[in-house]
CSV table of C-alpha atoms in Angstrom, one decimal:
chain,number,residue,atom,x,y,z
M,1,MET,CA,-0.1,0.0,0.0
M,2,ASP,CA,1.2,3.5,-0.8
M,3,PRO,CA,2.0,5.2,2.5
M,4,THR,CA,0.3,8.4,1.3
M,5,ASP,CA,-3.0,6.5,1.2
M,6,SER,CA,-3.0,5.5,4.8
M,7,ASP,CA,-1.2,8.3,6.5
M,8,ALA,CA,0.0,11.9,6.3
M,9,SER,CA,2.4,14.3,7.7
M,10,THR,CA,1.6,17.5,9.7
M,11,ILE,CA,2.1,20.8,7.8
M,12,LEU,CA,3.3,23.7,9.8
M,13,THR,CA,2.5,27.3,8.8
M,14,ASP,CA,2.7,30.7,10.3
M,15,TYR,CA,-1.0,31.2,10.0
M,16,PRO,CA,-2.1,33.2,13.1
M,17,ALA,CA,-3.7,31.1,15.8
M,18,SER,CA,-7.3,31.2,16.2
M,19,SER,CA,-10.0,28.9,17.7
M,20,ALA,CA,-10.6,25.4,16.3
M,21,SER,CA,-14.0,23.7,16.5
M,22,ARG,CA,-15.4,23.1,20.0
M,23,PRO,CA,-16.9,19.7,20.4
M,24,SER,CA,-20.1,19.6,18.3
M,25,SER,CA,-22.4,17.5,16.4
M,26,ALA,CA,-22.0,15.6,13.1
M,27,SER,CA,-25.3,17.0,11.6
M,28,SER,CA,-24.7,20.6,12.4
M,29,VAL,CA,-23.3,21.1,9.0
M,30,PRO,CA,-24.5,20.1,5.5
M,31,SER,CA,-23.6,16.6,4.9
M,32,LEU,CA,-21.9,17.0,1.6
M,33,ALA,CA,-20.4,20.6,2.0
M,34,LEU,CA,-16.6,20.6,1.7
M,35,SER,CA,-15.9,24.3,1.6
M,36,PHE,CA,-18.4,26.6,3.1
M,37,ASP,CA,-17.4,29.9,1.6
M,38,GLY,CA,-15.9,28.4,-1.6
M,39,ARG,CA,-12.4,29.3,-0.6
M,40,PRO,CA,-9.4,27.2,0.5
M,41,LYS,CA,-9.1,27.2,4.2
M,42,PRO,CA,-5.5,28.1,5.6
M,43,LEU,CA,-4.2,25.5,8.0
M,44,LEU,CA,-3.6,26.2,11.7
M,45,PRO,CA,-0.2,25.3,13.0
M,46,GLY,CA,-0.2,21.6,13.8
M,47,ALA,CA,-3.4,20.7,11.9
M,48,ALA,CA,-3.5,17.4,10.3
M,49,THR,CA,-3.4,17.0,6.5
M,50,SER,CA,-4.3,13.9,4.5
M,51,VAL,CA,-5.3,12.7,1.1
M,52,HIS,CA,-8.4,11.4,2.8
M,53,PHE,CA,-9.8,14.6,4.5
M,54,GLU,CA,-9.5,18.2,5.0
M,55,ILE,CA,-10.3,20.6,7.7
M,56,CYS,CA,-13.0,23.3,7.1
M,57,ASP,CA,-15.0,25.9,8.7
M,58,THR,CA,-18.7,25.1,9.7
M,59,PRO,CA,-21.5,27.5,10.3
M,60,THR,CA,-22.0,26.4,13.9
M,61,ALA,CA,-19.3,24.0,15.0
M,62,GLY,CA,-16.0,26.0,14.3
M,63,ARG,CA,-13.6,23.7,12.3
M,64,ALA,CA,-14.3,20.1,11.4
M,65,VAL,CA,-12.9,17.2,9.5
M,66,PHE,CA,-14.5,16.2,6.1
M,67,ALA,CA,-13.8,13.3,3.8
M,68,THR,CA,-12.3,14.4,0.4
M,69,LYS,CA,-13.0,11.1,-1.3
M,70,ASP,CA,-14.9,7.8,-0.6
M,71,ILE,CA,-13.2,5.9,2.1
M,72,VAL,CA,-13.4,2.1,2.7
M,73,ALA,CA,-14.0,0.8,6.2
M,74,ASN,CA,-10.9,0.3,8.3
M,75,THR,CA,-8.7,2.7,6.3
M,76,LEU,CA,-6.1,4.5,8.5
M,77,LEU,CA,-7.0,8.1,8.2
M,78,TRP,CA,-4.5,9.7,10.6
M,79,ARG,CA,-1.8,8.8,13.1
M,80,SER,CA,-1.3,11.5,15.7
M,81,ASP,CA,2.0,11.3,17.6
M,82,ASP,CA,2.2,15.0,18.6
M,83,LEU,CA,1.5,14.7,22.4
M,84,THR,CA,2.2,18.1,23.8
M,85,VAL,CA,1.0,18.0,27.3
M,86,SER,CA,-0.1,15.2,29.5
M,87,SER,CA,-0.9,14.2,33.2
M,88,LEU,CA,-0.3,10.7,34.4
M,89,LEU,CA,-2.5,10.3,37.5
M,90,GLN,CA,-0.3,10.0,40.7
M,91,GLU,CA,-1.9,6.6,41.7
M,92,TYR,CA,-0.8,4.9,38.5
M,93,ARG,CA,2.8,6.2,38.4
M,94,ARG,CA,4.4,3.0,39.6
M,95,GLU,CA,2.6,0.7,37.2
M,96,VAL,CA,2.1,2.8,34.1
M,97,CYS,CA,5.2,3.7,32.0
M,98,GLY,CA,5.9,7.5,32.1
M,99,GLN,CA,6.8,7.5,28.4
M,100,CYS,CA,4.8,4.9,26.4
M,101,PHE,CA,1.9,4.5,28.9
M,102,GLY,CA,2.3,0.7,29.0
M,103,TYR,CA,0.2,-0.8,31.9
M,104,ASN,CA,1.5,-3.4,34.1
M,105,TYR,CA,-1.9,-4.2,35.7
M,106,GLY,CA,-1.4,-3.4,39.3
M,107,ARG,CA,2.2,-4.5,39.5
M,108,ASP,CA,5.2,-2.1,39.8
M,109,LEU,CA,7.3,-1.7,36.7
M,110,GLY,CA,10.9,-2.8,36.7
M,111,ILE,CA,12.4,0.7,36.6
M,112,GLN,CA,11.2,2.9,39.3
M,113,ASP,CA,12.8,6.4,39.1
M,114,HIS,CA,12.2,7.6,42.6
M,115,THR,CA,13.9,10.9,42.0
M,116,VAL,CA,11.3,12.1,39.4
M,117,GLY,CA,8.4,10.0,40.5
M,118,PHE,CA,7.8,8.0,37.4
M,119,ALA,CA,8.4,4.4,36.4
M,120,PHE,CA,9.3,2.9,33.0
M,121,CYS,CA,8.9,-0.3,31.2
M,122,SER,CA,12.4,-0.1,29.8
M,123,SER,CA,15.7,1.8,29.7
M,124,GLU,CA,14.9,3.0,26.3
M,125,CYS,CA,11.6,4.5,27.5
M,126,GLN,CA,13.4,6.1,30.4
M,127,LYS,CA,16.1,7.6,28.2
M,128,ALA,CA,13.3,8.9,25.8
M,129,TRP,CA,11.5,10.5,28.6
M,130,GLN,CA,14.7,12.2,29.9
M,131,LYS,CA,15.4,13.5,26.4
M,132,GLU,CA,11.9,14.9,25.8
M,133,ASN,CA,11.9,16.6,29.2
M,134,GLY,CA,15.4,17.9,28.9
M,135,GLU,CA,17.9,18.5,31.8
M,136,VAL,CA,15.8,21.4,33.2
M,137,GLY,CA,12.6,19.5,33.0
M,138,VAL,CA,14.0,16.5,34.9
M,139,GLN,CA,15.2,18.9,37.6
M,140,ALA,CA,11.7,20.4,37.7
M,141,TRP,CA,10.1,16.9,38.1
M,142,ALA,CA,12.6,16.1,40.9
M,143,GLU,CA,11.5,19.2,42.8
M,144,VAL,CA,7.8,18.4,42.3
M,145,LYS,CA,8.5,14.8,43.6
M,146,LYS,CA,10.1,16.2,46.8
M,147,LEU,CA,7.3,18.6,47.5
M,148,VAL,CA,4.5,16.0,46.9
M,149,LYS,CA,6.3,13.4,49.1
M,150,LYS,CA,6.7,15.6,52.1
M,151,LYS,CA,3.4,17.6,51.9
M,152,ASN,CA,-0.1,16.3,52.7
M,153,ARG,CA,-1.8,15.8,49.5
M,154,GLU,CA,-5.2,17.2,48.9
M,155,ASP,CA,-7.7,14.5,48.1
M,156,ASN,CA,-8.8,14.3,44.6
M,157,GLU,CA,-12.4,13.9,45.5
M,158,MET,CA,-15.2,13.6,42.8
M,159,VAL,CA,-16.5,17.0,42.2
M,160,ASP,CA,-20.2,17.6,42.3
M,161,ILE,CA,-20.8,18.1,38.6
M,162,ASP,CA,-23.9,20.2,39.3
M,163,LEU,CA,-21.9,22.9,41.0
M,164,PRO,CA,-21.6,26.1,39.0
M,165,ARG,CA,-18.3,26.5,37.1
M,166,PRO,CA,-16.4,29.7,37.9
M,167,THR,CA,-17.2,32.6,35.4
M,168,PRO,CA,-14.6,34.3,33.3
M,169,GLU,CA,-14.8,37.3,35.8
M,170,GLU,CA,-14.3,35.0,38.8
M,171,ILE,CA,-11.4,33.3,37.1
M,172,THR,CA,-9.7,36.7,36.3
M,173,GLN,CA,-10.2,37.7,39.9
M,174,ALA,CA,-8.8,34.5,41.4
M,175,TRP,CA,-5.6,34.8,39.3
M,176,GLU,CA,-5.4,38.5,40.3
M,177,ASN,CA,-5.5,37.6,43.9
M,178,THR,CA,-2.3,35.7,43.5
M,179,LYS,CA,-0.3,38.6,42.3
M,180,ALA,CA,1.0,40.2,45.5
M,181,GLN,CA,2.3,36.8,46.9
M,182,ALA,CA,3.6,35.8,43.6
M,183,ASP,CA,5.7,39.0,43.3
M,184,LEU,CA,7.2,38.4,46.7
M,185,ILE,CA,8.1,34.8,45.7
M,186,LEU,CA,9.7,35.9,42.5
M,187,THR,CA,11.7,38.5,44.2
M,188,PHE,CA,12.9,35.8,46.7
M,189,ARG,CA,13.9,33.6,43.8
M,190,MET,CA,15.6,36.3,41.8
M,191,ALA,CA,17.9,36.8,44.8
M,192,GLU,CA,19.1,33.2,44.1
M,193,VAL,CA,20.2,34.3,40.6
M,194,VAL,CA,22.0,37.4,42.2
M,195,GLY,CA,23.7,35.2,44.8
M,196,ASP,CA,24.8,32.7,42.2
M,197,ALA,CA,26.3,35.4,40.1
M,198,ARG,CA,28.1,36.8,43.1
M,199,ASP,CA,29.5,33.4,44.1
M,200,THR,CA,30.8,32.9,40.5
M,201,GLY,CA,32.0,36.4,39.9
M,202,GLY,CA,29.5,36.9,37.1
M,203,LEU,CA,27.1,39.8,36.3
M,204,GLN,CA,24.1,40.2,38.5
M,205,THR,CA,21.5,39.6,35.9
M,206,SER,CA,18.3,37.7,35.7
M,207,ALA,CA,16.1,36.2,32.9
M,208,LEU,CA,13.2,37.4,35.0
M,209,ASN,CA,11.5,40.9,34.9
M,210,GLY,CA,12.0,42.9,38.0
M,211,ASN,CA,14.4,44.4,40.4
M,212,GLY,CA,17.1,41.8,41.0
M,213,GLY,CA,18.7,44.1,43.6
M,214,GLU,CA,15.7,44.3,46.0
M,215,SER,CA,16.5,43.3,49.6
M,216,ILE,CA,15.1,40.2,50.8
M,217,THR,CA,12.9,40.7,53.9
M,218,LYS,CA,10.8,38.6,56.3
M,219,ARG,CA,7.8,39.3,54.1
M,220,HIS,CA,9.4,37.5,51.1
M,221,ARG,CA,10.4,34.4,53.2
M,222,LYS,CA,6.9,34.3,54.7
M,223,ALA,CA,5.4,34.3,51.1
M,224,VAL,CA,7.4,31.3,50.1
M,225,GLN,CA,6.6,29.5,53.3
M,226,LYS,CA,2.9,30.3,53.0
M,227,ALA,CA,2.8,28.8,49.5
M,228,LEU,CA,4.6,25.6,50.4
M,229,GLN,CA,2.4,25.0,53.5
M,230,GLN,CA,-0.7,24.9,51.2
M,231,PRO,CA,-2.1,21.5,50.3
M,232,VAL,CA,-0.8,20.0,47.1
M,233,ARG,CA,-3.1,18.6,44.3
M,234,ALA,CA,-0.5,16.3,42.8
M,235,ASP,CA,-2.3,15.6,39.4
M,236,VAL,CA,-3.0,19.3,38.8
M,237,MET,CA,0.7,20.1,39.6
M,238,GLY,CA,1.8,17.4,37.2
M,239,PHE,CA,-0.4,18.9,34.4
M,240,CYS,CA,0.9,22.3,34.9
M,241,VAL,CA,4.5,21.2,35.0
M,242,SER,CA,4.0,19.2,31.8
M,243,GLY,CA,2.8,22.4,30.1
M,244,ILE,CA,5.6,24.6,31.4
M,245,ILE,CA,8.2,22.1,30.2
M,246,ALA,CA,6.5,21.9,26.8
M,247,GLN,CA,6.8,25.5,26.1
M,248,TYR,CA,10.4,25.7,27.4
M,249,GLU,CA,11.6,22.6,25.5
M,250,ASN,CA,9.4,22.7,22.4
M,251,PRO,CA,8.0,26.1,21.5
M,252,GLN,CA,6.8,24.8,18.1
M,253,LYS,CA,4.6,22.2,19.7
M,254,TRP,CA,3.3,24.9,22.0
M,255,LYS,CA,2.2,26.9,19.0
M,256,HIS,CA,0.1,24.1,17.9
M,257,LEU,CA,-1.7,24.0,21.3
M,258,LEU,CA,-2.5,27.6,20.9
M,259,SER,CA,-4.5,26.9,17.8
M,260,LEU,CA,-7.0,24.8,19.6
M,261,ALA,CA,-10.5,25.7,20.7
M,262,VAL,CA,-10.7,27.9,23.8
M,263,ASP,CA,-13.0,27.2,26.7
M,264,SER,CA,-13.4,30.5,28.6
M,265,THR,CA,-14.6,28.5,31.7
M,266,PRO,CA,-12.3,25.6,32.0
M,267,TYR,CA,-12.4,25.0,35.7
M,268,SER,CA,-15.1,22.5,37.0
M,269,SER,CA,-15.7,24.2,40.3
M,270,ALA,CA,-14.3,26.9,42.6
M,271,ASP,CA,-12.1,24.4,44.3
M,272,ASP,CA,-10.6,23.2,41.0
M,273,LEU,CA,-9.8,26.9,40.1
M,274,HIS,CA,-8.1,27.4,43.6
M,275,ALA,CA,-6.1,24.2,43.1
M,276,PHE,CA,-4.6,25.7,40.0
M,277,THR,CA,-3.8,29.1,41.6
M,278,ARG,CA,-2.2,27.4,44.6
M,279,THR,CA,-0.2,25.3,42.3
M,280,TYR,CA,1.0,28.3,40.5
M,281,LEU,CA,2.4,29.6,43.8
M,282,HIS,CA,3.9,26.2,44.6
M,283,LEU,CA,5.8,26.1,41.4
M,284,LEU,CA,7.1,29.6,41.6
M,285,ALA,CA,8.7,28.5,44.9
M,286,ILE,CA,10.3,25.3,43.7
M,287,LEU,CA,10.9,25.1,39.9
M,288,PRO,CA,14.4,25.6,38.5
M,289,LEU,CA,15.1,29.2,37.7
M,290,PRO,CA,15.1,28.9,33.9
M,291,LEU,CA,11.4,27.8,34.0
M,292,LEU,CA,10.2,30.8,36.1
M,293,PRO,CA,9.7,33.2,33.2
M,294,PHE,CA,7.2,30.5,31.8
M,295,THR,CA,5.4,30.0,35.0
M,296,THR,CA,2.8,32.7,34.8
M,297,PRO,CA,-1.1,32.9,35.2
M,298,GLU,CA,-1.4,33.5,31.6
M,299,LEU,CA,0.3,30.4,30.7
M,300,LEU,CA,-1.5,28.2,33.1
M,301,LEU,CA,-4.9,29.7,32.2
M,302,LEU,CA,-4.1,29.2,28.5
M,303,LEU,CA,-3.2,25.5,29.3
M,304,SER,CA,-6.4,24.8,30.9
M,305,SER,CA,-8.6,26.7,28.4
M,306,ARG,CA,-7.0,24.6,25.5
M,307,ASP,CA,-6.9,21.3,27.3
M,308,SER,CA,-10.5,21.5,28.6
M,309,HIS,CA,-12.3,20.4,25.4
M,310,ASN,CA,-9.4,18.8,23.6
M,311,ALA,CA,-7.9,16.3,25.8
M,312,PHE,CA,-7.9,12.6,25.2
M,313,GLY,CA,-8.2,10.2,28.2
M,314,ILE,CA,-5.2,7.7,28.6
M,315,ARG,CA,-6.7,4.3,29.4
M,316,SER,CA,-5.7,0.7,29.4
M,317,LEU,CA,-5.9,-1.0,26.0
M,318,GLU,CA,-6.5,-4.7,26.6
M,319,ASP,CA,-9.7,-4.5,28.8
M,320,GLU,CA,-11.8,-2.0,26.8
M,321,GLY,CA,-10.3,1.0,28.7
M,322,SER,CA,-11.5,0.2,32.1
M,323,GLU,CA,-8.6,2.0,33.8
M,324,LEU,CA,-8.1,5.7,33.2
M,325,PHE,CA,-4.5,6.6,33.8
M,326,GLY,CA,-4.6,10.3,32.9
M,327,TYR,CA,-5.1,12.4,29.9
M,328,GLY,CA,-3.1,14.3,27.3
M,329,CYS,CA,-3.5,16.8,24.4
M,330,TRP,CA,-2.5,15.6,20.8
M,331,PRO,CA,-3.3,18.9,18.9
M,332,ALA,CA,-3.5,17.4,15.4
M,333,ALA,CA,-6.0,14.8,16.7
M,334,SER,CA,-8.3,17.6,18.2
M,335,TYR,CA,-10.2,18.6,15.1
M,336,PHE,CA,-12.5,15.5,15.0
M,337,ASN,CA,-16.0,16.4,16.2
M,338,HIS,CA,-18.3,14.2,18.1
M,339,SER,CA,-21.1,11.9,17.0
M,340,CYS,CA,-23.1,9.3,19.0
M,341,GLY,CA,-22.9,7.2,15.8
M,342,PRO,CA,-19.2,7.8,14.9
M,343,ASN,CA,-17.9,6.9,11.5
M,344,VAL,CA,-14.3,7.0,12.8
M,345,GLU,CA,-12.8,4.8,15.5
M,346,LYS,CA,-9.8,5.9,17.5
M,347,ARG,CA,-7.3,3.7,19.4
M,348,ARG,CA,-4.3,4.6,21.3
M,349,GLU,CA,-1.0,2.8,20.2
M,350,GLY,CA,1.6,3.8,22.9
M,351,ARG,CA,2.0,7.5,22.7
M,352,ALA,CA,0.1,7.8,19.4
M,353,TRP,CA,-3.5,7.7,18.5
M,354,GLU,CA,-4.6,6.0,15.2
M,355,PHE,CA,-8.0,7.1,13.6
M,356,ARG,CA,-9.6,4.5,11.3
M,357,ALA,CA,-12.8,4.6,9.2
M,358,ALA,CA,-15.4,2.7,11.2
M,359,ARG,CA,-17.5,2.0,8.0
M,360,ASP,CA,-17.5,3.0,4.6
M,361,VAL,CA,-17.6,6.7,4.3
M,362,ARG,CA,-18.8,8.9,1.4
M,363,LYS,CA,-16.9,11.9,0.0
M,364,GLY,CA,-18.1,15.1,1.8
M,365,GLU,CA,-19.1,13.3,5.0
M,366,GLN,CA,-18.0,14.9,8.2
M,367,LEU,CA,-15.6,12.4,10.0
M,368,CYS,CA,-16.5,12.0,13.6
M,369,ILE,CA,-15.3,10.2,16.7
M,370,THR,CA,-17.2,9.5,19.9
M,371,TYR,CA,-16.2,11.5,23.1
M,372,LEU,CA,-18.0,8.9,25.2
M,373,GLY,CA,-15.5,6.2,24.8
M,374,GLY,CA,-17.8,3.6,23.5
M,375,GLU,CA,-20.3,4.1,26.3
M,376,GLU,CA,-22.7,5.7,23.9
M,377,LYS,CA,-23.6,2.3,22.5
M,378,LYS,CA,-25.5,1.5,25.8
M,379,MET,CA,-26.6,4.9,26.9
M,380,SER,CA,-29.9,6.4,26.3
M,381,ARG,CA,-30.4,9.6,24.4
M,382,ASP,CA,-31.0,11.5,27.6
M,383,GLU,CA,-28.0,10.0,29.2
M,384,ARG,CA,-25.8,10.9,26.4
M,385,MET,CA,-27.1,14.4,26.1
M,386,LEU,CA,-26.6,15.0,29.8
M,387,THR,CA,-23.0,13.7,29.8
M,388,LEU,CA,-22.0,15.7,26.8
M,389,ARG,CA,-23.6,18.9,28.2
M,390,ARG,CA,-21.9,18.5,31.6
M,391,ASN,CA,-18.4,17.4,30.3
M,392,TRP,CA,-18.1,19.3,27.0
M,393,GLY,CA,-20.7,22.0,27.2
M,394,PHE,CA,-22.7,21.3,24.0
M,395,GLU,CA,-26.0,19.9,22.9
M,396,CYS,CA,-25.5,17.0,20.6
M,397,ALA,CA,-27.5,17.1,17.3
M,398,CYS,CA,-26.0,14.1,15.6
M,399,LYS,CA,-28.2,12.0,13.4
M,400,ARG,CA,-28.7,9.4,16.1
M,401,CYS,CA,-29.7,12.0,18.7
M,402,GLU,CA,-32.1,13.7,16.2
M,403,GLU,CA,-33.8,10.5,15.4
M,404,GLY,CA,-34.1,9.7,19.2
M,405,ALA,CA,-35.7,13.0,19.7
M,406,VAL,CA,-38.3,12.3,16.9
M,407,VAL,CA,-39.1,9.0,18.5
M,408,SER,CA,-39.5,10.5,21.9
M,409,ALA,CA,-41.9,13.1,20.6
M,410,ILE,CA,-44.2,10.5,19.0
């Protein structure tokens, strides 16, 4: 088989970042429309390209993926290996490989790196993880591991999904409330740069903005101590560190993340929002100095707003995904919209996702996956609608849901 018939490469452009499609329905666009304004659509950075499909604007669902030719069932449409940020849940870090996500089913993996708090299925995976995170990134994970180990971790209790999500105004205010303490912590950390320069005979300069010569007082030390005394939400911290390292180590991939759909209310509750603002102050106090310019409210809010509707769950492979290990964002894979009767199947292969035609597809059809992980097969229409509304914030209008609505009305 010609490789170009089953896979494609990502084309990178300098096209300005804008919102991609939010999760939506398969039937919210004309079924055979390929170009809605008759003009070619410029690609966003990191968007997938293939001989099988193109990404187009839709009237109501942002950008979506459409077949450019008839496709035979089981055809490989796209393989996405552009994992940009991820969070491996703390409770699985001894039995799930930190690099390839291989699962050892309740048993510790052979390589336990206690310095960084990850386990690996092979030395090759460990080396690949170290290379991807870089020297500074590995140092960051070591600092996080030390903090999580000595602090009382906050329970990751199930959030009442009926609680109101913080509004954009409440989110802005919560981040503003961290500014005074954050400034004190940054000044304290900048003194480390000045001290290091003095010890080595170098110039007293810093990569951070601010006055590197400000005297350190009791207020600065108290600000650091106060931050470190707060409860740690380990999984939130892991997610934030992954994003900070991603921008530091791979700014090109970070640009791909910026192109994704924005959720202006990404936090599930006030407690969730406060876990992120506390984590921000934690990280200012412990991360290696080269990462501090990237540790900002703007970056962490941007990270949450892009991840919210674009993340894929990382699950076990051999038992129909009964175990959820964590989640990650593969930007090129995030343009597929949802349908409760999907014509595309997705499957994780190590660190990559493969997307195949679930049935024969006609040219012009929108290519859709399910966001419900296969559960939609046994869920009622009302259950599907409620889950999609709560978790992804949209009303599904796919063919299956519309037909169900007609039946209910009879």
